[in-house]
Short mmCIF file of C-alpha atoms and ligand atoms in Angstrom, two decimals:
data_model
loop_
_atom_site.label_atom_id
_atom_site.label_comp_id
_atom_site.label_asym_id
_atom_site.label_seq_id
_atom_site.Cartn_x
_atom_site.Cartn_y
_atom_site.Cartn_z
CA UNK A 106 -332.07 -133.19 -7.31
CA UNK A 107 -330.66 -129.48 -7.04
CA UNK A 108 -333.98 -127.68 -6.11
CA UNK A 109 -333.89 -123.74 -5.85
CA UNK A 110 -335.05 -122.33 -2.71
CA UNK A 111 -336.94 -118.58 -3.16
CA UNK A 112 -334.64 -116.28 -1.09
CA UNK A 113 -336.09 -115.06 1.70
CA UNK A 114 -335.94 -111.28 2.60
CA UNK A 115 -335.69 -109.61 5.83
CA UNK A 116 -337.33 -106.64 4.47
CA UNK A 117 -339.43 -105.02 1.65
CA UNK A 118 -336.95 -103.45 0.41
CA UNK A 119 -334.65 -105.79 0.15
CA UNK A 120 -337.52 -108.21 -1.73
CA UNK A 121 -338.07 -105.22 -4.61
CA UNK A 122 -334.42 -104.35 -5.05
CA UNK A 123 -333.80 -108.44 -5.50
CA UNK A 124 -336.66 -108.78 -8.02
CA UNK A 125 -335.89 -105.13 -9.62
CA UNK A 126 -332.53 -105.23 -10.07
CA UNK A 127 -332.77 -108.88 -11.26
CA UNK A 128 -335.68 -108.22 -14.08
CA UNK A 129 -335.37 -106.23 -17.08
CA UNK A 130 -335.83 -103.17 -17.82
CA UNK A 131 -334.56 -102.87 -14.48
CA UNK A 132 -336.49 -100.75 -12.08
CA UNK A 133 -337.13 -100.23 -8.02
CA UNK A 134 -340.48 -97.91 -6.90
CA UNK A 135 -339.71 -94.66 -5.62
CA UNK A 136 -341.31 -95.35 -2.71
CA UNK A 137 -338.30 -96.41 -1.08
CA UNK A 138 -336.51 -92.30 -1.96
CA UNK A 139 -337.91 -91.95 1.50
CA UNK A 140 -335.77 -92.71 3.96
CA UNK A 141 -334.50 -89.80 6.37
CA UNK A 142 -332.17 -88.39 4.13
CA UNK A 143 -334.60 -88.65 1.25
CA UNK A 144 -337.02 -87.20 3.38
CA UNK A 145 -334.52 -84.20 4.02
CA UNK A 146 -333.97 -84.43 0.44
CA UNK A 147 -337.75 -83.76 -0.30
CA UNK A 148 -338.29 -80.84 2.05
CA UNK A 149 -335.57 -79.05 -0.20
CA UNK A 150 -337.29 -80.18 -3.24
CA UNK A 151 -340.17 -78.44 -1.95
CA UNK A 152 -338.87 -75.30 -1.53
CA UNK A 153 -337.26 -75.41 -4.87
CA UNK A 154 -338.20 -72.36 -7.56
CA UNK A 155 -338.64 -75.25 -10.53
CA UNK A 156 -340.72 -77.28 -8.32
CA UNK A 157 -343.95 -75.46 -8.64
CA UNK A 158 -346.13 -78.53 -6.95
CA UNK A 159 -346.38 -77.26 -3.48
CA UNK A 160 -346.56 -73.50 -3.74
CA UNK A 161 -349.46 -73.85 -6.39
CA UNK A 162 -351.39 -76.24 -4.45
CA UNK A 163 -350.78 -73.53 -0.93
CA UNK A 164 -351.81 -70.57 -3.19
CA UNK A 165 -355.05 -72.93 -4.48
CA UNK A 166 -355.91 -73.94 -0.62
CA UNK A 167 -354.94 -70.13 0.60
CA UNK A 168 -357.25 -68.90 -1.91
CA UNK A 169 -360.22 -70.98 -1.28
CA UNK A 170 -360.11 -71.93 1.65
CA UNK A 171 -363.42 -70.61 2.60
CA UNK A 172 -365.38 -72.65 -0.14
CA UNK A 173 -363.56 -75.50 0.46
CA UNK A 174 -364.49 -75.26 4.42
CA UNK A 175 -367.82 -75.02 3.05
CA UNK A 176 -367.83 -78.34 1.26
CA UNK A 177 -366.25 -79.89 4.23
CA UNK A 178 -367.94 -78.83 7.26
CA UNK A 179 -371.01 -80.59 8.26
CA UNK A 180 -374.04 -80.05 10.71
CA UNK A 181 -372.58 -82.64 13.17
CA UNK A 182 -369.28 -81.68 12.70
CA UNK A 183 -367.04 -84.13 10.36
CA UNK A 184 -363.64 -86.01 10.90
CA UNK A 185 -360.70 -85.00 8.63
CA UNK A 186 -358.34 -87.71 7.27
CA UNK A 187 -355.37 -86.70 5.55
CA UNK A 188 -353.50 -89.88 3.96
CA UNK A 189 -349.45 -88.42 4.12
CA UNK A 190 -349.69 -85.55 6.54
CA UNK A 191 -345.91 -84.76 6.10
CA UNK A 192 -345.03 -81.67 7.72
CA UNK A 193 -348.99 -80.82 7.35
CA UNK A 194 -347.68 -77.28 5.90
CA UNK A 195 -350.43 -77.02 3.44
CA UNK A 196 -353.18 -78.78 5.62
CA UNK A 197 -352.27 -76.31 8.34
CA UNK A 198 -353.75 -73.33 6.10
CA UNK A 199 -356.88 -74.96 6.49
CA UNK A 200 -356.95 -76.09 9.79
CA UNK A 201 -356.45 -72.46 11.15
CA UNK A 202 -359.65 -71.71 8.90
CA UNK A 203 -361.09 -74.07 10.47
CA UNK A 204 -360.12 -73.15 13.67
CA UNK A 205 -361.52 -69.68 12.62
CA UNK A 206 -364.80 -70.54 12.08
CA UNK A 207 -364.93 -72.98 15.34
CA UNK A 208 -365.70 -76.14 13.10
CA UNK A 209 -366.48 -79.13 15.30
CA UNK A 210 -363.99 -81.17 13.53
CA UNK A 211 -361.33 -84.41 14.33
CA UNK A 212 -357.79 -84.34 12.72
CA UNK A 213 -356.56 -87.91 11.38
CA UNK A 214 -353.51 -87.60 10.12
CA UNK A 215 -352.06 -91.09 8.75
CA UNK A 216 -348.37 -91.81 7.92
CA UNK A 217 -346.21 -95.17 8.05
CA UNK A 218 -343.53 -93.15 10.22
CA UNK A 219 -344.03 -93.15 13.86
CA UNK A 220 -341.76 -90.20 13.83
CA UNK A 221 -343.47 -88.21 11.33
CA UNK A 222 -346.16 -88.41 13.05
CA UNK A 223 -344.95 -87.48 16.74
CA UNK A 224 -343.30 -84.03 14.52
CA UNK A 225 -346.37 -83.12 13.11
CA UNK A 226 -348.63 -83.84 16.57
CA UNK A 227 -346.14 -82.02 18.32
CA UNK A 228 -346.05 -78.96 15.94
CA UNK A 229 -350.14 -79.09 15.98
CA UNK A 230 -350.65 -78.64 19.46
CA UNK A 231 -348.37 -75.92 19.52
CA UNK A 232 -349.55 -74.01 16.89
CA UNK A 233 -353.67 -75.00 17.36
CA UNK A 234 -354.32 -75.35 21.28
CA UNK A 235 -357.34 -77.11 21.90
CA UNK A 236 -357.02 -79.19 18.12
CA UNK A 237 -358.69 -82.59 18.40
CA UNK A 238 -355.49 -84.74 16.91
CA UNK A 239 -355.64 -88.12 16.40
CA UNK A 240 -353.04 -89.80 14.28
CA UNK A 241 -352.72 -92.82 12.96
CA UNK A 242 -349.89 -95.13 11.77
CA UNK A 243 -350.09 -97.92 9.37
CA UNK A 244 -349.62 -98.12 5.72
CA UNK A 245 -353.18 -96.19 3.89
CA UNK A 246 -354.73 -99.38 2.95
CA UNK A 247 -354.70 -100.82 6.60
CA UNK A 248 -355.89 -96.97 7.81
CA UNK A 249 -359.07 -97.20 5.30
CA UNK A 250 -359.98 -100.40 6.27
CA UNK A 251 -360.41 -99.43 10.21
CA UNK A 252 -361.19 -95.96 8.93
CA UNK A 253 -364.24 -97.40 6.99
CA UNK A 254 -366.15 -97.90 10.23
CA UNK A 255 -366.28 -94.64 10.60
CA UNK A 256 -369.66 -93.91 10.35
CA UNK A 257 -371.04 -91.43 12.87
CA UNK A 258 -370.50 -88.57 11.46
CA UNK A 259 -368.81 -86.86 7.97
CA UNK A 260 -365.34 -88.10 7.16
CA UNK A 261 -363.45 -86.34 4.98
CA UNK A 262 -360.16 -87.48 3.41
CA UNK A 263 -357.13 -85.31 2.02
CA UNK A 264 -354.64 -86.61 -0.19
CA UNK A 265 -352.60 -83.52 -1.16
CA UNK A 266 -348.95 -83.05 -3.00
CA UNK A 267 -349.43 -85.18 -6.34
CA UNK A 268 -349.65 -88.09 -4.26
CA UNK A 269 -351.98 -90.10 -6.68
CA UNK A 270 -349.14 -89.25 -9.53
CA UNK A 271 -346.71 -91.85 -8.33
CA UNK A 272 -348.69 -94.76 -9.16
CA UNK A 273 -349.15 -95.42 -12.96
CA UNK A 274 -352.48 -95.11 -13.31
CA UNK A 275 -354.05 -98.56 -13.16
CA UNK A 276 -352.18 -98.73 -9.54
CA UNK A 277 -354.26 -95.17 -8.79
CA UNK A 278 -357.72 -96.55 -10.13
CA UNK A 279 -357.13 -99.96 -7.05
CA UNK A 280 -356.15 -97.37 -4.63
CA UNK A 281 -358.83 -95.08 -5.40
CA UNK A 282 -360.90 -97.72 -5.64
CA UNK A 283 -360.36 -98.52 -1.50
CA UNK A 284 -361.05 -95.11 -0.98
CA UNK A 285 -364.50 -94.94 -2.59
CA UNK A 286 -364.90 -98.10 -0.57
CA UNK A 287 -364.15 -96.63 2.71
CA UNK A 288 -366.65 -93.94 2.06
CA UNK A 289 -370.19 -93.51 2.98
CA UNK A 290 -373.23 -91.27 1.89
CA UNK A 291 -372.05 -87.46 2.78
CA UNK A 292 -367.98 -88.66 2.94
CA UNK A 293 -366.03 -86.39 0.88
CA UNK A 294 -362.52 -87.32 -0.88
CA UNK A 295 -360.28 -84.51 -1.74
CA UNK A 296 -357.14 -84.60 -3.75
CA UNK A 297 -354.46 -82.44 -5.16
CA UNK A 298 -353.36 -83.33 -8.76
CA UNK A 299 -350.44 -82.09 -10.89
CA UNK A 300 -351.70 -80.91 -14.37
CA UNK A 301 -350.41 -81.69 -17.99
CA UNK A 302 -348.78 -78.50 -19.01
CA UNK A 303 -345.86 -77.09 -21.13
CA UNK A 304 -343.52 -79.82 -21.27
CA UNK A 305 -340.30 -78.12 -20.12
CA UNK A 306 -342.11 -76.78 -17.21
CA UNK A 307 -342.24 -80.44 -16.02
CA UNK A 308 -339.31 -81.35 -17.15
CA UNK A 309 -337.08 -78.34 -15.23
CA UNK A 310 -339.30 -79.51 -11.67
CA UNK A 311 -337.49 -83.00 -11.94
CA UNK A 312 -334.01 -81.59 -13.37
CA UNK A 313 -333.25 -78.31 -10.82
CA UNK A 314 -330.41 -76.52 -11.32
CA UNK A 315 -329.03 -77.03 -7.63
CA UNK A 316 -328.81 -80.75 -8.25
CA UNK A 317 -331.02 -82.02 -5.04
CA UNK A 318 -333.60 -83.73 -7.38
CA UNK A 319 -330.13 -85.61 -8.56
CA UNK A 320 -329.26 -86.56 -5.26
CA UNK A 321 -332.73 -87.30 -4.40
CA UNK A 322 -332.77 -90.00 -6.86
CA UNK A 323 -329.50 -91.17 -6.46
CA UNK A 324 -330.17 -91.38 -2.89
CA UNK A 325 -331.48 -95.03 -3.59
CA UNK A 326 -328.27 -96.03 -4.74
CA UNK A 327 -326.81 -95.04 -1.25
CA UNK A 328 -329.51 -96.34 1.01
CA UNK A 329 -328.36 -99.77 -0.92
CA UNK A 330 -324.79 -99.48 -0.47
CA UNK A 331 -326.03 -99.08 3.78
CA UNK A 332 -329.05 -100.90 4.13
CA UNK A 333 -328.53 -103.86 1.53
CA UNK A 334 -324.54 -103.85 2.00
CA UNK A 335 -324.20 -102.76 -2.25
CA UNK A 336 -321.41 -101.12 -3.92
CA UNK A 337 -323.12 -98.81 -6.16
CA UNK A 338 -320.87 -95.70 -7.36
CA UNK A 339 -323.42 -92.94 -7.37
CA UNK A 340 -320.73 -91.08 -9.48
CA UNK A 341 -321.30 -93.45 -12.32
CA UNK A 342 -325.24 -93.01 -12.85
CA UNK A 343 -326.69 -89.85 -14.28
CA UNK A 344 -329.99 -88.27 -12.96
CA UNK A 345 -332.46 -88.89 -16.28
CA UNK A 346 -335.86 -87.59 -16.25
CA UNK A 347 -338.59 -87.66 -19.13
CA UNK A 348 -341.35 -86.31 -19.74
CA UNK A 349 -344.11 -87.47 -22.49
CA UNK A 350 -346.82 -84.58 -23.06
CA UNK A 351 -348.84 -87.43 -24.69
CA UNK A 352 -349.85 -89.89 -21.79
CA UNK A 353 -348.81 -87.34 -18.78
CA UNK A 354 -346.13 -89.39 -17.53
CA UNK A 355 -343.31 -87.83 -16.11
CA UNK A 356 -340.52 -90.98 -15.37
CA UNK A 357 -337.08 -90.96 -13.76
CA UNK A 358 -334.28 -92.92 -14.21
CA UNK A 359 -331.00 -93.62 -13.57
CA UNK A 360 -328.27 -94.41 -16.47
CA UNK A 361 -325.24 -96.33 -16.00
CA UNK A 362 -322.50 -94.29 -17.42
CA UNK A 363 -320.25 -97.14 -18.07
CA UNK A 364 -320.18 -101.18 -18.16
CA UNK A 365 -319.71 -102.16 -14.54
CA UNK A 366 -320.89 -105.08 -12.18
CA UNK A 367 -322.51 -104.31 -9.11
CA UNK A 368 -322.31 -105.97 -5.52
CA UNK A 369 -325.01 -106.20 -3.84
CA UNK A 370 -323.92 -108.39 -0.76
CA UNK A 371 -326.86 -108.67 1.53
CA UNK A 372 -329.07 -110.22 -1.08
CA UNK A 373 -326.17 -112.32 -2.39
CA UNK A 374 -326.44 -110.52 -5.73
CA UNK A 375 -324.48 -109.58 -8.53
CA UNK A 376 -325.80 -107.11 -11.22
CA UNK A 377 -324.29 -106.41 -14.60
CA UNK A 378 -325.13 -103.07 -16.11
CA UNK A 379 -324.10 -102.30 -19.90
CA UNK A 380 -323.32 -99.00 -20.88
CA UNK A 381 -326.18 -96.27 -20.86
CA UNK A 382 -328.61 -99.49 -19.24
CA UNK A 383 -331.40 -98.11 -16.94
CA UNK A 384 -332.86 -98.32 -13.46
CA UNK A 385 -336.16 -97.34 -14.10
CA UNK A 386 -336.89 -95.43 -10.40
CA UNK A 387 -339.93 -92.94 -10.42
CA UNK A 388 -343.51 -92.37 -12.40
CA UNK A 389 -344.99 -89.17 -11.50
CA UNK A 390 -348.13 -89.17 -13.36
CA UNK A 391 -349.69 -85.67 -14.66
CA UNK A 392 -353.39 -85.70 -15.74
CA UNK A 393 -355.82 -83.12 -16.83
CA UNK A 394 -359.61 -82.77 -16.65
CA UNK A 395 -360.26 -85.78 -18.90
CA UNK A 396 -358.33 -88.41 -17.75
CA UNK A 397 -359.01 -87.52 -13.96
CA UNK A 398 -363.44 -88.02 -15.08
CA UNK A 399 -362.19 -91.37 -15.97
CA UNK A 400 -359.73 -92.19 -13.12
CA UNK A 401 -362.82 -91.08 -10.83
CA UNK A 402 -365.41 -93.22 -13.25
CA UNK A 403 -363.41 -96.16 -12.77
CA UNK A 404 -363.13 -95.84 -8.83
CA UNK A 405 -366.51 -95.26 -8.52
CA UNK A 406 -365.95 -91.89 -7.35
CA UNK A 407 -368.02 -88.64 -8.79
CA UNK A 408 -366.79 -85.35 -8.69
CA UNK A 409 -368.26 -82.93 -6.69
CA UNK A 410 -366.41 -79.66 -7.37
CA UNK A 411 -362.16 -78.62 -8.20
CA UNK A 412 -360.09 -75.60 -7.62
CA UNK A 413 -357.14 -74.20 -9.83
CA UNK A 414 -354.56 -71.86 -9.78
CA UNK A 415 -355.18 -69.25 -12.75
CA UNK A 416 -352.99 -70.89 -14.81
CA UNK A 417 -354.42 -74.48 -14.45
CA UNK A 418 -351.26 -75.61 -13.56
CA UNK A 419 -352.16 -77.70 -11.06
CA UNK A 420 -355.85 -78.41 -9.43
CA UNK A 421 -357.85 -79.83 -6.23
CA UNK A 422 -360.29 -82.02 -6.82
CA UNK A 423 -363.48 -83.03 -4.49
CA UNK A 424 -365.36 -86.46 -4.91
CA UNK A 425 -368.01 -88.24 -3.61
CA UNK A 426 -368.74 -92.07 -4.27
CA UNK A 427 -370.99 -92.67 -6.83
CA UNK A 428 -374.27 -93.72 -6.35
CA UNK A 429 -374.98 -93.41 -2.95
C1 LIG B 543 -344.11 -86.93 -3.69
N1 LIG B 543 -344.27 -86.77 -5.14
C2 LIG B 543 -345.59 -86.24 -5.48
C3 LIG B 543 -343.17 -86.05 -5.79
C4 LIG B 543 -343.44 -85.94 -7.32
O1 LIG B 543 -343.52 -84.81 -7.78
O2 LIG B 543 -343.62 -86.95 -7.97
C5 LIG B 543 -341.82 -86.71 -5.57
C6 LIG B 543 -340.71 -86.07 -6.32
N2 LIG B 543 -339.88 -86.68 -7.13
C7 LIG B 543 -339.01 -85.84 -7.64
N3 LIG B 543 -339.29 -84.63 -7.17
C8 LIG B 543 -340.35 -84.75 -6.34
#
C-alpha cells in the first residue's frame, strides 16, 4: 500500500509556509515579517509620517503619564510586565516617570529574541542606573504561565503598539483570555489599541510613499528564498493592502502579477500561482470603544479607565479581571 507520510518540519516556519502556501486562499501569518531585516524594516516603519501608530500612542503616554503612574503604582510597590518590549522607546517615557517619583517598581520585559532583549537591558541600565530589570524570554503564553505565580505584590502588564490588532479577533479574545488568567485581585492589564478612523488614513499607514511597508511585506518572500531555499521573484508580487471601515480590519496581501510556479526546495514544494492570485500575509485589526467592551467582556477582563489622543485616533486602555 502507498501510505503518505506527514512531512516533518525542522522549523515553524517552515510547517506554516508548507500548510499556507499549500491551502487556499493562500496565506502565511505576519508573524514571521520579523526576522532581522524585518525588524530593521519595522523601526523605519515607525518613524514613518503615514504611520501615525507610534507617535500617537508616545504623545498619549507623554501626556498622561502622571495618571497613568497613578493607576499603576501600588502601596507595596508593583512589578511591570511589558509583553514585546522592542526598543522599549515608548515604555521608557514612563519608566523615567517612574523613576521620578521613586516608585518601588520591577521591570519585566518579555520578548522571544534573546537579542532583543540583551539591546534593550543594555540601553536600560544606561539610561536608568539603579532600574530593577528583569527580562524574560519565551514566547507570551509560556511568560504568563510562570508569570501567574506572581503573587506578592501588584503586577502590571503592558502590551503597547497595536499588538492585539494582529490577531483576528477571536485569536485576541484566547490570548486575552490567558491574560485575565494570569491576573489576580489589584493586577492591572494595559494596552494600546489602534482606532477605526477615516479610511484612507489607514489605508496610507500600510501603503507609504517611500515603499518600506512594500518591502516589509515582501520581505517574507525573501526570508523564503534564504531560509526555506524558494525562488520567489519579489519583483513579480505587488504590495496590496485593504482596508474595510465596516469590521476594522485592515489586511495585507501580496498579488502575483503574472502566472508563474514557484520552488520552494526545502519543503519539497511546488506552488502554482494564477494571475492576480493572493498570499494573504497580515490582519491588523482596528477597533473602537464598542467592540473593545466586548473583546474585554469576552476575556473576562473589565475596564478600568483609557486615554486618547484628541483626535481619538488611537487609545490606551486599562483592565482589570472581572469579578475579583
Ligand atoms: C506590529 N504591528 C502592530 C504593526 C501593525 O500596524 O499592524 C505591523 C505593521 N505592519 C505594517 N506596518 C506595520
Amino acid at each position: 500500500m502507498n501510505e503518505t507520510k506527514p512531512p516533518e518540519f525542522k522549523t515553524q516556519f517552515a510547517e506554516d509556509v508548507f500548510k499556507g502556501l499549500t491551502s487556499y486562499p493562500k496565506k502565511i501569518s505576519s508573524k514571521f515579517f520579523y526576522d532581522e531585516k524585518g525588524d530593521e524594516l519595522f523601526q523605519k516603519i515607525m518613524e514613518l509620517p503615514e504611520y501615525y501608530l507610534t507617535g500617537k500612542e508616545y504623545d498619549i503616554l507623554v501626556q498622561h503619564r502622571e495618571e497613568i503612574g497613578d493607576a499603576f503604582s501600588s502601596f507595596n510597590g508593583f512589578d511591570l510586565i511589558e509583553l514585546g518590549a522592542g526598543d522599549g522607546k515608548k515604555t521608557k517615557v514612563l519608566l523615567r516617570h517612574f523613576q521620578e517619583k521613586s516608585y518601588d517598581y520591577k521591570y519585566l520585559p518579555v520578548d522571544i529574541s534573546k537579542n532583543v532583549l540583551e539591546q534593550l537591558s543594555g540601553s536600560l541600565l544606561q539610561e536608568f542606573p539603579g532600574l530593577d530589570v528583569e527580562p524574560q524570554q519565551g514566547t507570551y503564553a509560556n511568560v504568563l504561565t510562570r508569570l501567574a505565580d506572581y503573587r506578592d505584590r501588584k503586577k502590571v502588564i503592558l502590551f503597547l503598539g497595536s499588538n492585539i490588532g494582529n490577531l483576528t479577533p477571536e485569536e485576541a479574545v484566547a490570548f486575552l483570555k490567558k491574560i485575565s488568567s494570569a491576573m489576580h485581585e489589584k493586577d492591572l492589564f494595559f494596552m494600546g489599541v489602534d482606532q477605526k478612523k477615516e479610511p484612507q488614513v489607514i489605508l496610507d499607514a500600510y501603503n507609504d510613499s517611500a515603499g518600506v511597508t512594500e518591502a516589509f511585506n515582501k520581505n517574507l518572500l525573501t526570508r523564503m528564498n534564504r531560509e526555506l531555499e524558494a525562488d520567489f521573484d519579489p519583483e513579480t508580487f505587488m504590495h496590496w493592502p485593504l482596508y474595510n471601515p465596516e469590521t476594522g480590519v485592515a489586511k495585507s496581501y501580496l498579488v502575483s502579477t503574472k502566472e508563474q510556479t514557484v520552488q520552494v526546495n526545502a519543503l519539497n514544494l511546488e506552488v502554482h500561482f494564477h494571475k492576480w492570485e493572493t498570499i494573504h500575509t497580515e490582519v491588523s485589526q482596528k477597533y473602537d470603544d464598542t467592540s473593545i467592551a466586548w473583546l474585554a467582556e469576552e476575556a473576562g477582563l473589565e475596564m478600568a479607565g483609557s486615554w486618547a489622543d484628541k483626535d481619538n485616533c488611537y487609545k490606551n486602555y486599562l483592565f482589570k479581571r472581572t469579578g475579583l
